[in-house]
Every structure is written in structure tokens, then in C-alpha cells.
Amino acid sequence: MASNGILRSNRSTRGPGEPPQGRTELPPIPRGPTVQFGRRTESGRFISFSRDDLDSELAGSELGSGRFDNYHVHIPMTPDNQPMDPSISTKAEEQYVNSSIFTGGFNSVTRAHVMDKVIDSESGQGGGGGNGLTCAIEGCDCMVMRDKHGNVMVPCECDFMICVDCFTDAAKTGGGVCPGCKEPYKTTDLSELLGTAGGRALTLPHLPSGAPKMERGLSVVKPQKLPHSQTMTQTGEFDHTRWLFETKGTYGYGNAIWSEENYDDVDGGDGGGGGHGQPKEFISKPWRPLTRKLKIPAAVLSPYRLLIVIRMAVLALFLTWRIKHKNEDAIWLWGMSVVCELWFAFSWLLDQLPKLCPVNRATDLAVLKEKFEMATPYNPTGKSDLPGIDVFVSTADPEKEPVLVTANTILSILAADYPVEKLACYVSDDGGALLTFEAMAEAASFAYIWVPFCRKHGIEPRNPESYFSSKKDPYKNKVRSDFVKDRRRAKREYDEFKVRINGLPDSIRRRSDAFHAREEIKAMNLQREKAGDDPVEPVKIPKATWMADGTHWPGTWINPSAEHSRGDHAGIIQVMLKPPSDEPLYGNNDEKSPLDFTDVDIRLPMLVYVSREKRPGYDHNKKAGAMNALVRASAIMSNGPFILNLDCDHYIYNSQALREGMCFMMDRGGDRICYVQFPQRFEGIDPSDRYANNNTVFFDVNMRALDGLQGPVYVGTGCLFRRIALYGFDPPRAKVHSAGCCSCCLPRKRKPRAAANSEETRALRMGDYDDDEMNMSTFPKKFGNSSFLIDSIPIAEFQGRPLADHPSVKNGRPPGALTVPRDLLDASTVAEAISVISCWYEEKTEWGQRVGWIYGSVTEDVVTGYRMHNRGWKSVYCVTKRDAFRGTAPINLTDRLHQVLRWATGSVEIFFSRNNALLASPRMKFLQRVAYLNVGIYPFTSVFLIVYCFLPALSLFSGQFIVQTLSVTFLTYLLIITLTLCLLAILEIRWSGIELEEWWRNEQFWLIGGTSAHLAAVMQGLLKVIAGIEISFTLTSKSAGDDDDDEFADLYVVKWTSLMIPPITIIMLNLIAIAVGVSRTIYSVIPQWSKLLGGVFFSFWVLAHLYPFAKGLMGRRGRTPTIIYVWSGLVAITISLLVVAINPPAGANSQIGGSFSFP
């Protein structure tokens, strides 16, 4: 049976206040004996007795008199108390962390439950991603041979790893032959082998293991595998003199002595200049940037800007003419039309002005590899100097977000082309479901086959579902002879993996039923033993959800109960894949392995399952709260200076996408970039893109244009963040204001810094100036009282700096600073991560207010990006040749309208909040402010749009028009406005690369959404502001339709929603109005053809935009819901009666079909 241990970190995390009473401990879970390492405070929390805690305890008590400040406890040597090699102890600690599930939270103990079994079908894949290496001799599981410093010693050139005992046997009884390559060993003397230096250069000593964590994190030298005695003097100190003059080691740039091989005589001599000059790396290679800005050709951009100016002037003249020339016959029709046209002109201006400066960008991955992954004097081993990336994947409901989709996303992340030791993946399960947990465990098991397979054959994309279902030729550009065999085996393994994933719900349910029946039998037997001959009542035991090792699942149960429901469960952290080793670990042609991974790195990135604690009475802030919990947990466990945020259905389509984003972050001036936003691309969209699901106009036109200002907005997924920007810090050199509102607009005067010191724009400082140094004493009030989290902040800031390889690079870091492996995970670190994802941690802190993802809006993504731009940060739009990420989008009309409703509601919330762009700080550029203002205002256009869609019908019913007559002036203005709009669209298509059909689909859905979802969003937003009624949304289901044979079956499914009522009314009204107008004109004595043509033209304009909506209502033949016909008939009858009632017939002679009057 598994055991449980109560753990706390060696630095306690104190809660921000007294917790409410009445909180019970975790439900009874079958467990073994526990060990408690701390004490319980008055508030009910458990803290540890670390050295810092003991100092504070003794200082505040009578024991602090000095008598007990220094003491020693001698424990006699026993068989249970033997000194252990530090390397072995750290490996054992890491193995313990990797096989334990950590739980805890508010007013409860943090426990580590050792998992005997994670999943029922757990495969026996080896731990290829770990640091613990075992002997390669079959049947021997001893650790490989190491020296006194823990470095792996390989006695043969074939790198066959062997333990000391097996090496001794091979040397004595095996004829001194290597069991791997069958070649004789060069030496069979173990002491001689361990004492061989190998002729390698000596290195500077590494910091001791007892050094502070921050200093070890900032170490810039990676120790090499050398005997300890060669680098130490007799006194135990490092011999710098011997290191410098008796080896080939070199110091960094700026020191007096350089090695001859890196020296270049600037005087043109024969190389004996005596140490004068500079290294070759600095004088022979020109500095090359990582990115380039590609401007739009002037032949396209100049006419585009000119057309914008012309259309602005024509709109001004047209509106002036419309105001002056009233229609006296229908003043009400004229008034409504003029008001709507004024708003449309204003809305178009807000949308068009930020498009004045579009740009394109390109990256150079070859330069990135040369700078960060090639051998240099500062990085002689050629190890990766790239910063770490923590990838966040969020999911909440395994029923609406299938776990197979999430698992494929995880596999694409683990197989990404980025240094394995620098990558970590965190899965946030906000529902706390065992189904998601076991699906992630299955994905981690399958990753031992899938990830090396992708590396071996260069697979793209690295999502197995997309790869195996792709219709492209899989054998194209594949040169290895074993690719066909490997692909066939990988496909078979993936099919089995899918079967296991799809069978998990039934497996969990059957297992839980079996364990529950066993527990009931045990309880019944126990009750009978106690009752004796007395009658026994039936025993009722809460039906729990059981894990594969026979213990209760600490998260949400299938049958919810107290402390095991969606809004009430403990925090959970499980390290699915432990941090990989620093050195590459190559596979071999083992018969037990399904594929031959010889010379393929089989390490896997770290994978962590996280489910934050939830308790009743706390506002968990939906997705934004889950993201902030991941930010804190990842800061303690891996602390990657950059964070990639992905939805569970968005996977990495381009394995080098992370490198593309890192080119912007690591380039000159990249330290002022808060995030790199990638465009969203979608799969499974119908070929005609009926409802503009691809959003190409927004992602390829609007976002490219914003990239020429202060940067694109954050759109919720596919975004690479700088961690320090999420923490709420100002960008470096924040006092340097922009030269103008835009790089291509009029200059702007510099404003004093005091203007930005209000509470709304106040921010933390980065410490570039002496008066703005970071005050660490204020951090607990902002970030909480976790000392681990606070200590990680300056480390993340340092590691996220660009490379200081050029004098123009400001705020850079020295080359080679990130080649040091990160620390191994221990139990105290994971226990600290459990504490920072508890429900009480954010109380009385600035999380969600000015730190992390911002709370208070349905569209927390836009608000979070706005806050960063408001502090002066810049963002970049990265469009790669091969799509960086791909995801799914709802192709069903109802799901699409609900999605747009959620976005529009968030925009209304932004407009009525302090995040309104009208209140932006002076650090935000003017046109960027206009773009954010348009984000908050665009839903209000729906009010005027729906009125304008009714005007053609009202015109046809009344026999009037918005103008007195269709004069030449009116028609000329209308023609010029239409032509300029078409020409602007053509030029936008030229510089953005979109298709004309995509632009037209966007125009159609703009009217569909404006007359349905946007109008409902305005009403809901006003209700929230005025009446305080909260808005709740459900996740969009990502399941397909009923027809499994049709890829687009969901497109034809009609689900009724009240959002369809306004568009249906507009369609029916305009159709009836056209019929009424035509019949009236034909049978009238004096036909008014001009008014008829005007009304019919605008009615057809409305109907043409609503055509996709009408087509969606029809569904498939014979599948149209009856309610559609009911509403259509009801609307038609109502409109007909209203027309007759409002404009009754004058006499029987002018009527068709007799007279009619209401009773």
C-alpha cells in the first residue's frame, strides 16, 4: 500500500489573514503512517522548522537568551544511519517527487502520496527523460559508474554505461571486453580509469551545493567532469594560477590573458603579440540581428493611405450634405438614417486609423543557433544558452474539452524543437477530474515512443492525430530506410493509445464501483462484528472516485460530495515527467524497445499536472485565476523566464515556433517586448468558411497593422510572455518616451513622469536607475508571502535578458550564463508549489489586480495585454511561414454566436471599467489607444446597425426613402464611398495576403454578429453595470456532430437560441417589404420607381449579408427545426397586420383582395 507523508517547504508561506472556522481536513483516505516535519499555528496552518524558522522562534522566546543558540546533536552510527553520497541522495529525492502526488490547501496539511500505480494500463517504458542512469547490462539495475563528484564515468568509447561491479566482472572474467561494442577496454584498472583527466581543459570551480538558491541559479560556469584533486591546492582552495597558465582555459572578454587559439594580432604580426588584441569572435564575425522588419512596399502602402484620407474627406462632405438636405416627407426616416450614418463613420474611423502603419517581420533561426547553441569561448561545450520556457495548457471540463484533444496538444509540446532541459509543460485542470489526470499519465507514457520518433525522422506536425490523419504524402523528403517500419509501429502504438484514452471513463467508473462495493462489504462486516446478534441497518458510504492504486482521488468525484466537487477540492500537483538530465541521453537498439532510437536523444521535457485548490466562498476568477496559479507554481518548480500560453485544443503545428518567438525576445531591444503573439489558425473549418471562423481579416490585417504601432493585442492563446512583464514590472528604460504617437505620425511632446504616477498607472520598477531599484521588502504585499516565489523574480528577470554580444545591446546578460543545469526537484519545492495554488494565497495581494492575468472581465486576455501596453511595454506579431499553432473553432452557427457573444460582452465590460482606453497613460501611443478604444466600442455599433437594417423595409412599407429624391449628388457620394471601400479592400488584400472571399465572409458575419450577439452583449453589459447582474458563460463544446462519416456534420446542426430572433425578423421583414413595395409600385396610379429602387437596393444589401445565416437555419434537407418555420410564420403574419394597421387602404377601388380592419 502506498504511504503518505506530511510535507512543508523549508521556507514557510504565511496566509494573509485568519481563515474562516469550520474547515475540516481532507476526507479519510486509506494511508499508512505519516511523518510531520513542523508544527501547527494558531490560524490552523502547518509550518516547518527550517533554519530560518528556528532562528525566528528562538529570537522571540526565552530560549533566545544565548544559551541554546549554538549546539550539536551527535547521532551514533547505526545500520540505519550511514553517510550517503549527495548525488545519490538527490537522485533518491527526485525519484520520490516524481512518483508522488502532492495535495493540500487552505487549513489542511500538505501531503505527498507515493503512487504505486498511476494508470491501469501503465506501460513499462524506461525513464529516458530522467537523470538517474542504470547499468545497461540486462538484469542489473545498479547505478552507472561515477566519480566522487557524481559525474558519469564511461570506460569505453562506445559510451556503453556500466556499473562498477559489472565493469569489474568484465575486466576479470570477461577478458577485458566491453559488453556493448565487444571491443577490449583501453584500461581495466578502476583506479586508473577514475584518475584519468582525459586532457581536457580545467574549469572554474562551481558553487557548492549549500550556496543560496539564487546564486546557484545565476552561476555562469558549467563545471566539467574532472578529478577534484587536479583543480585544488593543498589547502583545498582552487588554484587559479595553475588553471590559467597550465591549461587552455580562458577568461571572459575584458581580461588580460587570452589563449592563443582565440587570439588575433591586430598589428598584422605572426601571432606573437603578447596578449594584445581581441578574440576572433569579436573582430572576424559581424554582428547579425535575429529579426528583420519588412516594410510594406510603398507602391501599395502609399495609395492605401491616400485612399483613407480621400474616403475620410468624402464621408465628411457626404454627412454634411445629408444633414443639410432633410427629407421633409419622412423626417423620422431621415433622422434615424443620419444618426446611424454618423456612428458608422465614427466606427470606421476607429477601425481604419490604426491600419496606417502595417509591417511584416522575419526571423533568422540560423543566427539564433549560432549565437546560443554553438561552441564559443564562453560556452566551450556548445550547450544551449537559450532561456527556459514554461508552457501552460488550460482545460476545465473533460466532457466539453475531450481529453484526447488535450493529450495530443501535450504530445506536440513535448516534441517541440527546443532544448529539452529548457522546456517544461504545465497542465491546468480546473475541473480536478481524474479522467484528465489519467489521460495525462497515458500521454506521458506514450511520449517515450512519440517524441523520439519525431526527432529521429523530423516529423511535422508533431500532433499524432493531425499527423496520422493528414492527407499529404507521409514519405515525402524522408531519407531514412527504416521510416516506413517506424511509422507503421508508431501508428499502431497511437491507435492503442487512443483506445486506452477512450476507454478511461468506463475504466474509472468500473474501478470506482468495485472499490466502493468492497468498502461497503468491509463496513457491513465491521458493523456486524460490533452489533453481534442485533439487527444491522444498511451501511451508506459516500461513493468515491478511486485511483488505480486503490486510494481516493483528492479532486472532483464522479458523484460529488463534500470537499470533492467542482468548486470544493484540494490542490493537486503531480510531476508526470521529471526534469531531464543536462547531458543528452541516447537510445539504443534494444529488443524491448518498439523502435530503434540509436543516436536519438530520448529525453523528455518536464510535465506537471496542476489542479488548484477550490473552496466555497472564494472567487476563483475562472481561467485568469487558473493561469495565475500556474504562474506561481511554475516560478517555484522551473522558473522559466518566458511563458507560452495555449488552449487545450491549440497544438504546436510548427516544431520551431518557440525558436521563432525567442528570436524577438533575444534580439537587440527585445527586453522591452512583453509578449510575442502568434496568429490563430484553425482546422476542421468548412471549405467555404461560412461563418468566418478563420478570422483572417482580424489576424492578417488588423494584427499586422497594430504591429507597426505598439504591438498586437493579446488574444488568449498562442502567446509567448515575458514572465517579468506578467509580474507587473515596468519595461527597461521606461523613462525614455516614444518620439511620437506613431512612427509615421506627428511628433508628440514629452510629458513629465509624474503624470503616470497615479494609482491606475503606478507599476513596479525594473531597477535600471538608481532611484528605481527594486524594493524587495514590498514584494510580499504584491506577490504573497512565498519566499521561494519572491526569490525567483530577480532570477527570471536576469535569465530573460538578451545576449550582451554587441555594445548597442542594453540590459543584456553575459554569454554562457544559462548553460548551467537547473536544480533537481525536491519534496519541499513541490510542497511550496502546493501552498501557492491554494485558494487563500491571493488574498490581500495584487494578483489579478496588477500582477498576472487581470480579473474582472470575461475577456481577461485583452485586459492583460492592455495593462502591459499601458505600462510602456511593446508586443510583436510573429507570422511564420509554416503556421506556428493550429486549433479548432466551432463551425456550428449557435456555438459561433455564443463565442462572439462572450467576446463582445467582455468588450462592453472593458468600456465601462477603468481599462477604458480613454483613461490610458501617456506611455501608450495615440493610435494604440485608438485601437483599444475600438475594442471597447465596437459592440455598441449593433444598436445602430439593427436600426439601419430595418430602414429599407420601413422605407418600402411607407413608400418613402431616406432622401427626398435620388439626386445625382446623392448617387455620386454613394458611388465614391463604395468605390473607395472596394479599393481599400483590394489594397488590404495585397499587403496582407488574404483572399477576396475571406474579406467578404468577414463583412457578412460582421452584420450577422452585429444584429444578434453584439446586441445581446450590450444589453448584458448594461445589466451588469446598472443592476450588478453577473454574466455566466459555458464552455464551447468541441465535439463533432452525430454523423461520424461527415467531417463537417456539425455545420448542419441547428440549435435554437434566442440570439437568432433579430436576424430572422430582419430577413422576414425585408422579404415582405420587397413584395409589398413592388406590388404597390406596380398597381399604383403614379409609380415611384426611384424610391422603390432605393429601398429594394438596400434591402438586397441586408439580405446578401445575412445569406450565410439563412443558409445555416435551413440545415440539411429535412432537418430544419420546426421552430424556424413557426417563428418565420409568426413574424410574417405580425408584420403584415402591422402594415395594414399603420397604412390602411383608402378605398375599395385601390385594394387588392378587399378591405380589412381590426375588430
mmCIF file of N, CA and C in Angstrom, residues 654-700:
data_model
loop_
_atom_site.group_PDB
_atom_site.id
_atom_site.type_symbol
_atom_site.label_atom_id
_atom_site.label_comp_id
_atom_site.label_asym_id
_atom_site.label_seq_id
_atom_site.Cartn_x
_atom_site.Cartn_y
_atom_site.Cartn_z
ATOM 1 N N ASN A 654 4.095 23.949 -35.877
ATOM 2 C CA ASN A 654 5.462 24.174 -36.337
ATOM 3 C C ASN A 654 6.395 23.923 -35.156
ATOM 4 N N SER A 655 7.194 22.878 -35.226
ATOM 5 C CA SER A 655 8.019 22.497 -34.081
ATOM 6 C C SER A 655 9.054 23.555 -33.726
ATOM 7 N N GLN A 656 9.351 24.477 -34.643
ATOM 8 C CA GLN A 656 10.324 25.529 -34.371
ATOM 9 C C GLN A 656 9.657 26.854 -34.008
ATOM 10 N N ALA A 657 8.376 26.813 -33.684
ATOM 11 C CA ALA A 657 7.669 28.055 -33.355
ATOM 12 C C ALA A 657 8.264 28.723 -32.117
ATOM 13 N N LEU A 658 8.687 27.930 -31.133
ATOM 14 C CA LEU A 658 9.265 28.519 -29.924
ATOM 15 C C LEU A 658 10.562 29.259 -30.246
ATOM 16 N N ARG A 659 11.334 28.719 -31.139
ATOM 17 C CA ARG A 659 12.572 29.401 -31.534
ATOM 18 C C ARG A 659 12.256 30.699 -32.287
ATOM 19 N N GLU A 660 11.220 30.666 -33.114
ATOM 20 C CA GLU A 660 10.844 31.886 -33.840
ATOM 21 C C GLU A 660 10.473 32.992 -32.863
ATOM 22 N N GLY A 661 9.680 32.658 -31.849
ATOM 23 C CA GLY A 661 9.328 33.666 -30.856
ATOM 24 C C GLY A 661 10.511 34.129 -30.057
ATOM 25 N N MET A 662 11.441 33.222 -29.771
ATOM 26 C CA MET A 662 12.611 33.602 -28.973
ATOM 27 C C MET A 662 13.537 34.532 -29.746
ATOM 28 N N CYS A 663 13.486 34.502 -31.073
ATOM 29 C CA CYS A 663 14.307 35.438 -31.849
ATOM 30 C C CYS A 663 13.950 36.882 -31.504
ATOM 31 N N PHE A 664 12.678 37.180 -31.310
ATOM 32 C CA PHE A 664 12.269 38.544 -30.959
ATOM 33 C C PHE A 664 12.675 38.886 -29.527
ATOM 34 N N MET A 665 12.522 37.941 -28.624
ATOM 35 C CA MET A 665 12.841 38.216 -27.226
ATOM 36 C C MET A 665 14.335 38.403 -26.995
ATOM 37 N N MET A 666 15.167 37.698 -27.762
ATOM 38 C CA MET A 666 16.613 37.727 -27.557
ATOM 39 C C MET A 666 17.330 38.709 -28.474
ATOM 40 N N ASP A 667 16.608 39.402 -29.332
ATOM 41 C CA ASP A 667 17.233 40.359 -30.234
ATOM 42 C C ASP A 667 17.487 41.673 -29.507
ATOM 43 N N ARG A 668 18.230 42.548 -30.144
ATOM 44 C CA ARG A 668 18.505 43.855 -29.567
ATOM 45 C C ARG A 668 17.199 44.616 -29.344
ATOM 46 N N GLY A 669 16.999 45.089 -28.135
ATOM 47 C CA GLY A 669 15.767 45.753 -27.756
ATOM 48 C C GLY A 669 14.657 44.799 -27.372
ATOM 49 N N GLY A 670 14.952 43.493 -27.382
ATOM 50 C CA GLY A 670 13.928 42.520 -27.030
ATOM 51 C C GLY A 670 13.533 42.543 -25.576
ATOM 52 N N ASP A 671 14.341 43.164 -24.720
ATOM 53 C CA ASP A 671 13.998 43.218 -23.297
ATOM 54 C C ASP A 671 12.815 44.144 -23.032
ATOM 55 N N ARG A 672 12.379 44.902 -24.029
ATOM 56 C CA ARG A 672 11.216 45.767 -23.875
ATOM 57 C C ARG A 672 9.964 45.170 -24.502
ATOM 58 N N ILE A 673 10.042 43.918 -24.933
ATOM 59 C CA ILE A 673 8.897 43.220 -25.509
ATOM 60 C C ILE A 673 8.242 42.384 -24.417
ATOM 61 N N CYS A 674 6.970 42.625 -24.180
ATOM 62 C CA CYS A 674 6.268 41.896 -23.120
ATOM 63 C C CYS A 674 5.750 40.557 -23.608
ATOM 64 N N TYR A 675 5.325 40.463 -24.860
ATOM 65 C CA TYR A 675 4.868 39.180 -25.378
ATOM 66 C C TYR A 675 4.962 39.169 -26.894
ATOM 67 N N VAL A 676 5.057 37.964 -27.415
ATOM 68 C CA VAL A 676 5.038 37.717 -28.861
ATOM 69 C C VAL A 676 3.754 36.960 -29.158
ATOM 70 N N GLN A 677 2.862 37.585 -29.919
ATOM 71 C CA GLN A 677 1.577 36.972 -30.245
ATOM 72 C C GLN A 677 1.662 36.307 -31.611
ATOM 73 N N PHE A 678 1.242 35.041 -31.671
ATOM 74 C CA PHE A 678 1.177 34.316 -32.923
ATOM 75 C C PHE A 678 -0.263 34.334 -33.441
ATOM 76 N N PRO A 679 -0.448 34.292 -34.744
ATOM 77 C CA PRO A 679 -1.827 34.242 -35.275
ATOM 78 C C PRO A 679 -2.479 32.900 -34.959
ATOM 79 N N GLN A 680 -3.785 32.919 -34.822
ATOM 80 C CA GLN A 680 -4.531 31.688 -34.611
ATOM 81 C C GLN A 680 -4.945 31.115 -35.959
ATOM 82 N N ARG A 681 -4.622 29.857 -36.162
ATOM 83 C CA ARG A 681 -5.041 29.136 -37.358
ATOM 84 C C ARG A 681 -5.874 27.933 -36.912
ATOM 85 N N PHE A 682 -6.826 27.570 -37.749
ATOM 86 C CA PHE A 682 -7.799 26.567 -37.328
ATOM 87 C C PHE A 682 -7.888 25.434 -38.338
ATOM 88 N N GLU A 683 -8.239 24.270 -37.806
ATOM 89 C CA GLU A 683 -8.501 23.094 -38.620
ATOM 90 C C GLU A 683 -9.976 22.706 -38.486
ATOM 91 N N GLY A 684 -10.451 21.930 -39.442
ATOM 92 C CA GLY A 684 -11.828 21.465 -39.381
ATOM 93 C C GLY A 684 -12.852 22.502 -39.794
ATOM 94 N N ILE A 685 -12.415 23.591 -40.427
ATOM 95 C CA ILE A 685 -13.347 24.619 -40.904
ATOM 96 C C ILE A 685 -13.855 24.208 -42.286
ATOM 97 N N ASP A 686 -15.139 24.431 -42.513
ATOM 98 C CA ASP A 686 -15.707 24.086 -43.810
ATOM 99 C C ASP A 686 -15.015 24.882 -44.916
ATOM 100 N N PRO A 687 -14.900 24.324 -46.099
ATOM 101 C CA PRO A 687 -14.125 24.991 -47.164
ATOM 102 C C PRO A 687 -14.597 26.402 -47.486
ATOM 103 N N SER A 688 -15.888 26.660 -47.404
ATOM 104 C CA SER A 688 -16.388 27.997 -47.714
ATOM 105 C C SER A 688 -16.267 28.949 -46.529
ATOM 106 N N ASP A 689 -15.920 28.434 -45.352
ATOM 107 C CA ASP A 689 -15.807 29.247 -44.138
ATOM 108 C C ASP A 689 -17.050 30.111 -43.981
ATOM 109 N N ARG A 690 -18.186 29.452 -43.849
ATOM 110 C CA ARG A 690 -19.485 30.131 -43.889
ATOM 111 C C ARG A 690 -19.597 31.221 -42.835
ATOM 112 N N TYR A 691 -19.098 30.980 -41.642
ATOM 113 C CA TYR A 691 -19.276 31.945 -40.550
ATOM 114 C C TYR A 691 -17.974 32.654 -40.177
ATOM 115 N N ALA A 692 -17.050 32.762 -41.130
ATOM 116 C CA ALA A 692 -15.794 33.495 -40.930
ATOM 117 C C ALA A 692 -15.065 33.017 -39.686
ATOM 118 N N ASN A 693 -14.988 31.692 -39.499
ATOM 119 C CA ASN A 693 -14.309 31.148 -38.329
ATOM 120 C C ASN A 693 -12.810 31.390 -38.346
ATOM 121 N N ASN A 694 -12.226 31.487 -39.515
ATOM 122 C CA ASN A 694 -10.774 31.688 -39.591
ATOM 123 C C ASN A 694 -10.349 33.083 -39.151
ATOM 124 N N ASN A 695 -11.270 34.039 -39.191
ATOM 125 C CA ASN A 695 -10.966 35.397 -38.735
ATOM 126 C C ASN A 695 -9.707 35.962 -39.404
ATOM 127 N N THR A 696 -9.544 35.691 -40.668
ATOM 128 C CA THR A 696 -8.317 36.101 -41.342
ATOM 129 C C THR A 696 -8.179 37.617 -41.435
ATOM 130 N N VAL A 697 -9.279 38.335 -41.549
ATOM 131 C CA VAL A 697 -9.181 39.798 -41.614
ATOM 132 C C VAL A 697 -8.609 40.351 -40.318
ATOM 133 N N PHE A 698 -9.033 39.795 -39.200
ATOM 134 C CA PHE A 698 -8.510 40.268 -37.921
ATOM 135 C C PHE A 698 -7.048 39.865 -37.735
ATOM 136 N N PHE A 699 -6.715 38.603 -37.992
ATOM 137 C CA PHE A 699 -5.368 38.109 -37.700
ATOM 138 C C PHE A 699 -4.336 38.529 -38.740
ATOM 139 N N ASP A 700 -4.750 38.753 -39.976
ATOM 140 C CA ASP A 700 -3.780 39.102 -41.013
ATOM 141 C C ASP A 700 -3.813 40.563 -41.427
#
